[in-house]
Coordinates of C-alpha atoms in Angstrom, one line a residue:
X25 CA 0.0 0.0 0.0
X26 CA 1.4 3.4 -1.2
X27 CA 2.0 6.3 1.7
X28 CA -0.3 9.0 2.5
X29 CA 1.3 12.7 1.4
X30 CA 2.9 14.2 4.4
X31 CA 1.0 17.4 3.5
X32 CA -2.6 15.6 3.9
X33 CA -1.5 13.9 6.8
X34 CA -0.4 17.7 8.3
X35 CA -3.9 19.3 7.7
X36 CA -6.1 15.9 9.0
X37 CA -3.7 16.2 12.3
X38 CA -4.8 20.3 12.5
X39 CA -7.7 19.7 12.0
X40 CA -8.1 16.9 14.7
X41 CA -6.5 19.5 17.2
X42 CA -8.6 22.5 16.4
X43 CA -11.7 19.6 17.1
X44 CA -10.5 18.8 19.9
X45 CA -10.3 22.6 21.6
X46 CA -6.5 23.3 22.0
X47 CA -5.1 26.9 21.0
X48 CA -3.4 27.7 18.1
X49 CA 0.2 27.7 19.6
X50 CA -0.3 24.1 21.2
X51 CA -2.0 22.9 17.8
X52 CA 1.3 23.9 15.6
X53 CA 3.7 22.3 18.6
X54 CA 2.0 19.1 19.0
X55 CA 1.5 19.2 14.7
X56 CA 5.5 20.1 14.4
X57 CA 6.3 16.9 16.7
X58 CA 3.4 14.4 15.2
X59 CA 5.3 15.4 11.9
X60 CA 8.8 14.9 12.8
X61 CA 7.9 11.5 14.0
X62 CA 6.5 10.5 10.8
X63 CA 9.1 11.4 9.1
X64 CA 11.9 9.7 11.2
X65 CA 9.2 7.0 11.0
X66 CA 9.2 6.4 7.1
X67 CA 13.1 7.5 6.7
X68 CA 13.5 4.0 9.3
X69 CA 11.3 2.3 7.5
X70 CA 13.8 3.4 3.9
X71 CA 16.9 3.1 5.7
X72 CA 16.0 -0.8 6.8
X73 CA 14.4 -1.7 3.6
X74 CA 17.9 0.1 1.8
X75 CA 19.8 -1.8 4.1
X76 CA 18.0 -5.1 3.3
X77 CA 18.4 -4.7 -0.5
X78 CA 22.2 -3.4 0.0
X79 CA 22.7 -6.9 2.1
X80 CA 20.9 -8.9 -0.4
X81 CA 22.7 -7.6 -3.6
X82 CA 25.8 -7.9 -2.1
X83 CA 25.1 -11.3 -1.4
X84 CA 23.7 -12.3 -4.6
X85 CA 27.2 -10.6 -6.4
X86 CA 29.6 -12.9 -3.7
X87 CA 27.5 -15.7 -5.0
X88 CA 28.1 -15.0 -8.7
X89 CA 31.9 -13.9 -8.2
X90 CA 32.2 -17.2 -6.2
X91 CA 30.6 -19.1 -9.3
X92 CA 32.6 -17.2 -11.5
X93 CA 35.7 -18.5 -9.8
X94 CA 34.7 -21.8 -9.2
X95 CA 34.0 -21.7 -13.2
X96 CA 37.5 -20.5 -14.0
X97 CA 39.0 -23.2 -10.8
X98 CA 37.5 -25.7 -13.3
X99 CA 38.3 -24.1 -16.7
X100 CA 42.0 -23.8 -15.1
X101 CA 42.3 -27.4 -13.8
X102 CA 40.6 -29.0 -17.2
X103 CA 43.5 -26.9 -19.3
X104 CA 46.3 -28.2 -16.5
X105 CA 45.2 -31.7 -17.4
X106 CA 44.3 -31.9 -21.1
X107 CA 47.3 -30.0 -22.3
X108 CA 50.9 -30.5 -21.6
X109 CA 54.2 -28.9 -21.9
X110 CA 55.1 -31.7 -25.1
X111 CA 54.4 -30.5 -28.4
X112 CA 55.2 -33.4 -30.9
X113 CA 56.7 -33.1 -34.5
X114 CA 57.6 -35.2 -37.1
X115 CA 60.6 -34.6 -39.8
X116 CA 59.3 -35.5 -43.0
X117 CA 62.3 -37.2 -44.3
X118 CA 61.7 -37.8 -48.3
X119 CA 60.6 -41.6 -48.5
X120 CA 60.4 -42.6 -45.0
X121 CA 56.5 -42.8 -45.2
X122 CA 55.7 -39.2 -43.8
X123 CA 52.6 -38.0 -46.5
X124 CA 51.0 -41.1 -45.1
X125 CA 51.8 -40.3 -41.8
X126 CA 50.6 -37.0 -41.8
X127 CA 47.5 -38.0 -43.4
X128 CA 46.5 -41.1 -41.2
X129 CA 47.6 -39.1 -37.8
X130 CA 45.3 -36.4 -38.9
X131 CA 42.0 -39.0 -39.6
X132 CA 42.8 -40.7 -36.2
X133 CA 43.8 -37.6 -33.6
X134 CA 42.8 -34.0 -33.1
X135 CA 45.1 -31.0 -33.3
X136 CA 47.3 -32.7 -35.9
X137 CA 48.9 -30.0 -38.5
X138 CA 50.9 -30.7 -41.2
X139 CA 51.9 -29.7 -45.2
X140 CA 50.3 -32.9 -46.0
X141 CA 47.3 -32.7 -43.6
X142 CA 45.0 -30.9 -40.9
X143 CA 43.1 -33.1 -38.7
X144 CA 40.2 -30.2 -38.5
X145 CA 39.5 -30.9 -42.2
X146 CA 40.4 -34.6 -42.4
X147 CA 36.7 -36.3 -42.4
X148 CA 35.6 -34.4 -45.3
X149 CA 38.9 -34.1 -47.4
X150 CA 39.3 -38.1 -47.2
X151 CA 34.9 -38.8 -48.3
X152 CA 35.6 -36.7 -51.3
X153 CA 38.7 -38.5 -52.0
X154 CA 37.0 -42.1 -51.2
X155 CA 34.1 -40.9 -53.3
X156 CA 36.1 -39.4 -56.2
X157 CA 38.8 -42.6 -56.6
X158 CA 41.3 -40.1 -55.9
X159 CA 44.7 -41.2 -54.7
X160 CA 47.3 -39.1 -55.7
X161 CA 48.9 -36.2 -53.1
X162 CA 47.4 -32.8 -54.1
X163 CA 44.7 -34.3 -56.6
X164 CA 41.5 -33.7 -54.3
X165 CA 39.4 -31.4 -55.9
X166 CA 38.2 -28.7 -53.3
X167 CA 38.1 -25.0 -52.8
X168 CA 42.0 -24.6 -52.1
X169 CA 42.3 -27.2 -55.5
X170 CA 40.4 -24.2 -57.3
X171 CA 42.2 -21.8 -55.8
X172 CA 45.6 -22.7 -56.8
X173 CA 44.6 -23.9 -60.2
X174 CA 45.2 -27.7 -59.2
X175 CA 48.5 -26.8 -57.5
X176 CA 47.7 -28.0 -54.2
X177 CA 44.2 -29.2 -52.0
X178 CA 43.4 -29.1 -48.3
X179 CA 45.3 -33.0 -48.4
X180 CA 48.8 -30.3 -49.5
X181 CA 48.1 -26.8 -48.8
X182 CA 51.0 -25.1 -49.5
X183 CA 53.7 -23.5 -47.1
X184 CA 52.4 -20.7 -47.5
X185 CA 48.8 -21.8 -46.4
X186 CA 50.9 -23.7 -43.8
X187 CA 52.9 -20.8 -42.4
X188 CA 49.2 -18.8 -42.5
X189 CA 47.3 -20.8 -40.0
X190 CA 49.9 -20.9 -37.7
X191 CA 51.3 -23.8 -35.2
X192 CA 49.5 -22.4 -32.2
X193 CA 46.7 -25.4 -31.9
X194 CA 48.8 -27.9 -32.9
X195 CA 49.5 -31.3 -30.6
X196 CA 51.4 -32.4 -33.2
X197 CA 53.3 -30.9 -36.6
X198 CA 54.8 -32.6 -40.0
X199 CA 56.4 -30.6 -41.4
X200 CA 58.3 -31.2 -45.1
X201 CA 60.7 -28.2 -44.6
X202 CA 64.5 -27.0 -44.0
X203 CA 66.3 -27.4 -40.3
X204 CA 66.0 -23.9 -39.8
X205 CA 62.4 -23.8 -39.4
X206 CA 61.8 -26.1 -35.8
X207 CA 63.7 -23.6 -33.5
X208 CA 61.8 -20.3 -35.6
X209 CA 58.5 -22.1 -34.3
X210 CA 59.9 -23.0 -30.9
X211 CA 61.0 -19.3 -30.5
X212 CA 57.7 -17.4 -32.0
X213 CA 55.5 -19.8 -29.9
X214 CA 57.8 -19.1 -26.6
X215 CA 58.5 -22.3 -25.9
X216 CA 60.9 -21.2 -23.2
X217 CA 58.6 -18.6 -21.7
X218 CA 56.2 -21.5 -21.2
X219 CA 58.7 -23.9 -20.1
X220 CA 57.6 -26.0 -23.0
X221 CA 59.5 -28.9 -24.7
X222 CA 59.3 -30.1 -29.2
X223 CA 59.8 -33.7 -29.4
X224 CA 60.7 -34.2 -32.9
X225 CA 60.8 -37.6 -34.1
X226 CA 62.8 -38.6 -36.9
X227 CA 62.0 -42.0 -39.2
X228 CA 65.0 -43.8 -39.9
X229 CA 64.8 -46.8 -42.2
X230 CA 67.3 -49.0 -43.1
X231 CA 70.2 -47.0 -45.5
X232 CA 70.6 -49.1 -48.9
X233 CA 66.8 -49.7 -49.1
X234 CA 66.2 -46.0 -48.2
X235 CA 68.9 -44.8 -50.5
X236 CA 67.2 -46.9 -53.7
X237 CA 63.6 -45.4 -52.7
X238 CA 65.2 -41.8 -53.3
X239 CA 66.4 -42.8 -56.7
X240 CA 63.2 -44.2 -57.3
X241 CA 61.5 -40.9 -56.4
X242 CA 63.9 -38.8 -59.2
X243 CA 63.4 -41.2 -61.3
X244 CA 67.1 -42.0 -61.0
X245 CA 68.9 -45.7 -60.8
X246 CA 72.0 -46.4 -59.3
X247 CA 75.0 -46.9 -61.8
X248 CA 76.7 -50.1 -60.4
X249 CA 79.4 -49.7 -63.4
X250 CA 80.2 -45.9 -63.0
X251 CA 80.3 -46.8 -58.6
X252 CA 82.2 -49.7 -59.1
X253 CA 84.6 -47.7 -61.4
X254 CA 86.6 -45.2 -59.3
X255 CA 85.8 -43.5 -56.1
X256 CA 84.5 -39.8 -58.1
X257 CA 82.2 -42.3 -59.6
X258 CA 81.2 -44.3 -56.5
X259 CA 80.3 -40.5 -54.8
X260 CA 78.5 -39.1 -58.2
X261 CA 76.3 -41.8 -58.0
X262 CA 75.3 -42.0 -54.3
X263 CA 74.7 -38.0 -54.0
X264 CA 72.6 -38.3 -57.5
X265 CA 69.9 -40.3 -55.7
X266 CA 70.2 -38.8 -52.1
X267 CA 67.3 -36.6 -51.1
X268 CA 66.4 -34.1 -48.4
X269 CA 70.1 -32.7 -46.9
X270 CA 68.5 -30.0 -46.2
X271 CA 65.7 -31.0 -43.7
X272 CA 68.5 -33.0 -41.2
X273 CA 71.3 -31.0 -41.3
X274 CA 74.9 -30.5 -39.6
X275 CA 73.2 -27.7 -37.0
X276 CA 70.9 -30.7 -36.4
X277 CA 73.5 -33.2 -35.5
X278 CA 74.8 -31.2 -33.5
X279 CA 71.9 -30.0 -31.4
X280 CA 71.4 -34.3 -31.2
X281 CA 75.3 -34.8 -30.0
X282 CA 74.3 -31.8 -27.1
X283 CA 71.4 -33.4 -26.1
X284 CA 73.3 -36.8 -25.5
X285 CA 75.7 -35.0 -23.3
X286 CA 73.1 -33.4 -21.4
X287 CA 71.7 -36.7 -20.9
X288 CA 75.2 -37.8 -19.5
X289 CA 75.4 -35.3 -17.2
X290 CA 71.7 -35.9 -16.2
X291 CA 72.0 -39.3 -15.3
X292 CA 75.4 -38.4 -13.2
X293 CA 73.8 -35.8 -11.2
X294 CA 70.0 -36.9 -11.2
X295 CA 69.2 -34.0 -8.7
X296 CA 70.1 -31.1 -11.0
X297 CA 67.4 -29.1 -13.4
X298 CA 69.2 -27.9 -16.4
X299 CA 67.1 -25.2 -18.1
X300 CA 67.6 -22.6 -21.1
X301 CA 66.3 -20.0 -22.8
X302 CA 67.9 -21.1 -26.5
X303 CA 65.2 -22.3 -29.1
X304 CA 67.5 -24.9 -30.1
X305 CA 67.4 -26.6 -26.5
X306 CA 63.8 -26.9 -26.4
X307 CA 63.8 -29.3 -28.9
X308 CA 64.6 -33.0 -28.1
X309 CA 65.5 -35.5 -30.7
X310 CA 63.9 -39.1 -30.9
X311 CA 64.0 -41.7 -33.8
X312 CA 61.7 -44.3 -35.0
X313 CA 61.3 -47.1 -37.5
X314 CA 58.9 -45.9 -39.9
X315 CA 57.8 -49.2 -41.7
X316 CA 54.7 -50.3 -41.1
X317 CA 53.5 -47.2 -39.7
X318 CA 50.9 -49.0 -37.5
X319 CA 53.2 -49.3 -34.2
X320 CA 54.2 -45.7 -34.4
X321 CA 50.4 -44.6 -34.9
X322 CA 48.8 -47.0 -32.0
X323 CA 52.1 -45.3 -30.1
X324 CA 51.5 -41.3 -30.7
X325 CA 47.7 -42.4 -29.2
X326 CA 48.9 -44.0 -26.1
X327 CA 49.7 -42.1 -22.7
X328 CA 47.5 -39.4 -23.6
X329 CA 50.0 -37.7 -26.1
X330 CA 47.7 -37.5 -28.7
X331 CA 43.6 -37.3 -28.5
X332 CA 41.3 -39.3 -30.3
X333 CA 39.0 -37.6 -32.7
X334 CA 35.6 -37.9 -32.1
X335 CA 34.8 -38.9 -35.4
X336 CA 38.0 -40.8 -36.7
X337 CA 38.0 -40.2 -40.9
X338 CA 38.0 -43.1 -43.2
X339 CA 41.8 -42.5 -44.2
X340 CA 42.1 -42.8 -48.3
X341 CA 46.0 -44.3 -49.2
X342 CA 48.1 -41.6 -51.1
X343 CA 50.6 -42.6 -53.7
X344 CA 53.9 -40.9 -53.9
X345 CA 56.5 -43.4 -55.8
X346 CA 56.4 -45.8 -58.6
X347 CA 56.5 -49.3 -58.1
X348 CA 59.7 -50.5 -57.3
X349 CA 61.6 -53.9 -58.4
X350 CA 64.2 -55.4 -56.4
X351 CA 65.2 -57.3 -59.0
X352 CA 66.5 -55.4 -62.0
X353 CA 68.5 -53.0 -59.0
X354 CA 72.3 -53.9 -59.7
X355 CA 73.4 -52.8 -56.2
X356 CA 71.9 -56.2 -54.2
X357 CA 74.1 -58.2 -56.6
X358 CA 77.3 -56.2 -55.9
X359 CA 79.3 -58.0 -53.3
X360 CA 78.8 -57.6 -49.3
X361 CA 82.0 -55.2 -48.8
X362 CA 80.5 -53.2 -51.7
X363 CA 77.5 -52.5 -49.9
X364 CA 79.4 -52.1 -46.5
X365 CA 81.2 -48.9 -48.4
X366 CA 78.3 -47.9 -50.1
X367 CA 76.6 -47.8 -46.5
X368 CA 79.5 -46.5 -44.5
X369 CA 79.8 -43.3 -47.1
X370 CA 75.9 -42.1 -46.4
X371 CA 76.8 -42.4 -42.7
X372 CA 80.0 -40.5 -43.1
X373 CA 78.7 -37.8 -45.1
X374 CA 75.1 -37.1 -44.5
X375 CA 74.3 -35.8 -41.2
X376 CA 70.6 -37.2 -41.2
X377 CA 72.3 -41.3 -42.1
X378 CA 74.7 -40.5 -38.9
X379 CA 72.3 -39.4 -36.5
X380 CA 70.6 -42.4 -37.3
X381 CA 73.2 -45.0 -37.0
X382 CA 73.9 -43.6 -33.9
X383 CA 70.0 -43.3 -32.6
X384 CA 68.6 -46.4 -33.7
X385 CA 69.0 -48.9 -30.7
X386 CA 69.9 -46.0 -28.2
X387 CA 67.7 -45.2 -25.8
X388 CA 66.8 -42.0 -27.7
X389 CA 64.6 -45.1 -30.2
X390 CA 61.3 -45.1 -29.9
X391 CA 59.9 -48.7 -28.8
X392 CA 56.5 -49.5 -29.5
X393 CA 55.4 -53.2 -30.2
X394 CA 55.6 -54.2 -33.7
X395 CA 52.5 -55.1 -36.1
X396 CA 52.7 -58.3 -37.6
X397 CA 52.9 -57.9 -41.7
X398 CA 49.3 -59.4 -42.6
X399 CA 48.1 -56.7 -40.2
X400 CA 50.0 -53.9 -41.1
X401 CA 49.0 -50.8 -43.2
X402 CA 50.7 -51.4 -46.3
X403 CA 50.1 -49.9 -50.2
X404 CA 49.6 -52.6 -52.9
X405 CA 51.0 -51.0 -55.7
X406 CA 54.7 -50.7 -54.0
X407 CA 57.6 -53.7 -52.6
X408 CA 56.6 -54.6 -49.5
X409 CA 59.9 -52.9 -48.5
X410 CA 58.8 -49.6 -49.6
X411 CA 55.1 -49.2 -48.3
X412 CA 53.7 -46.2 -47.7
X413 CA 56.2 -44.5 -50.0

């Protein structure tokens, strides 16, 4: 119910007292005081009812701030435990598997970025390719396809494409590019800032089969009678058919070589931290057999380092070499010392062959359990010593 104005409520009071038979001068004394008890009465009566709104506002805003923070508590403590301080990478050697790689890690796990594959764009890229019959690396056709006139699809972007989106999502990154390029993204993405660490893992398959995979790519054989002929000859031929220098280089092997003494010195004095603001130190070097692929896939999904997709695409093969034959290539009848020199020369002079004669069988390998060959992921058109190439 609304309140009476004070000015009725002053003339019904004077008028009472003039009823009543008092003079004029007690009328306006006992009026003055009715009237200053009303209002002290009402202003109470405003003060408690301010005082209860005040009280209950201020509660309801602790309540929301204390939601708010519980919200972020829980935002914060998801984040601490669904990301970690590992980002993984992958050198794409040439002919060690890795458009494949790329591809399949990107249809089976989230957050996978690559030049040969984006896991946010995986499920759809692969139908068309299923649906289309197309096999062949940067044949999709798709609006990037369209854009570039053919050049490349969302299955091969482009560097440029690549470079454009960014690493800052990525889990994981395959990467067909020069040395150089790993610390630049470890030093943009403040990797020591964050305390953060790249583990970049490097296939490694065995040398004379590797180096006759390269020859096959260039469309290249390897000249047993100019190699057998004189040692000019022997070198011509080997660095004719060797690919990729550039993407495992001598700044590479070296960075490997200090992170085996720092492992040394680690394991002599287990209580000390060793930490570093180089870009070069946050990466950490780690090899793997790349053939089948299977055991390194089911590997990258274990111990949480990758996540699942929720919708795992329907992976379509790609195609990258032409088939090879074992049997016309003259080097596997040349005799065993021949092959000895032929392997001891690619470990000598390539930094990429060293590191992995010296990684494979360390503890720096990767172990994961091997998939037995009727099982494994393999590409009918190629040797079953050069699947997935």
């Amino acid at each position: 119910m609304s309140a009476t104005p004070v000015g009725v409520q002053v003339n019904s009071i004077s008028s009472f007292l003039r009823w009543i038979g008092l003079s004029r001068n007690c009328r306006l004394l006992l009026a003055f005081g009715m009237v200053l008890a009303i209002i002290y009465h009402i202003s109470s009566t405003s003060s408690s009812s301010s005082s209860t709104i005040t009280t209950a506002l201020s509660s309801s805003i602790k309540k929301k701030t204390n939601a708010v923070q519980l919200q972020h508590s829980v935002v914060s403590s998801n984040s601490a435990t669904s990301t970690s301080n590992t980002v993984y990478g992958h050198v794409h050697i040439p002919k060690t598997g890795g458009s494949n790689l790329n591809g399949l890690l990107a249809a089976k796990y989230d957050n996978v970025c690559g030049n040969k594959g984006y896991s946010y764009d995986a499920f759809q890229f692969n139908f068309r390719a299923k649906r289309d019959g197309i096999t062949g690396v940067g044949k999709n056709i798709d609006s990037v396809s369209k854009a570039t006139l053919g050049k490349y699809d969302r299955g091969q972007p482009g560097k440029n494409i690549v470079e454009e989106i960014g690493f800052e999502n990525c889990d994981y990154i395959s990467y067909e590019t020069k040395w150089d390029t790993w610390p630049r993204i470890t030093n943009n993405l403040g990797f020591a800032k964050y305390n953060m660490t790249l583990e970049l893992h490097i296939p490694c398959r065995e040398p004379m089969e590797h180096l006759l995979s390269m020859g096959n790519r260039l469309g290249r054989k390897f000249n047993c009678e100019v190699a057998t002929a004189n040692e000019e000859g022997f070198q011509k031929v080997i660095n004719n058919v060797y690919m990729g220098a550039g993407r495992f280089n001598d700044k590479s092997y070296l960075l490997y070589k200090n992170q085996i003494q720092n492992q040394k010195h680690q394991q002599k004095h287990p209580n000390t931290t060793y930490s570093s603001n180089n870009s070069n130190d946050r990466i950490h070097l780690k090899c793997f057999k790349p053939i089948p692929l299977d055991p390194y896939l089911e590997y990258m999904g274990q111990q949480g380092r990758l996540r699942h997709r929720r919708f795992e695409a329907p992976y379509v093969m790609r195609t990258t070499n032409k088939k090879r034959n074992n049997g016309t290539e003259c080097m596997w009848k040349q005799s065993p010392e021949f092959l000895e020199r032929v392997r001891q020369y690619v470990v000598e002079t390539y930094p990429y062959s060293k590191f992995c004669d010296e990684c494979m069988g360390s503890n720096n390998e990767l172990k994961f359990m091997e998939t037995k060959a009727e099982d494994a992921v393999v590409d009918d058109n190629d040797n079953e010593d050069d699947r997935l190439l």
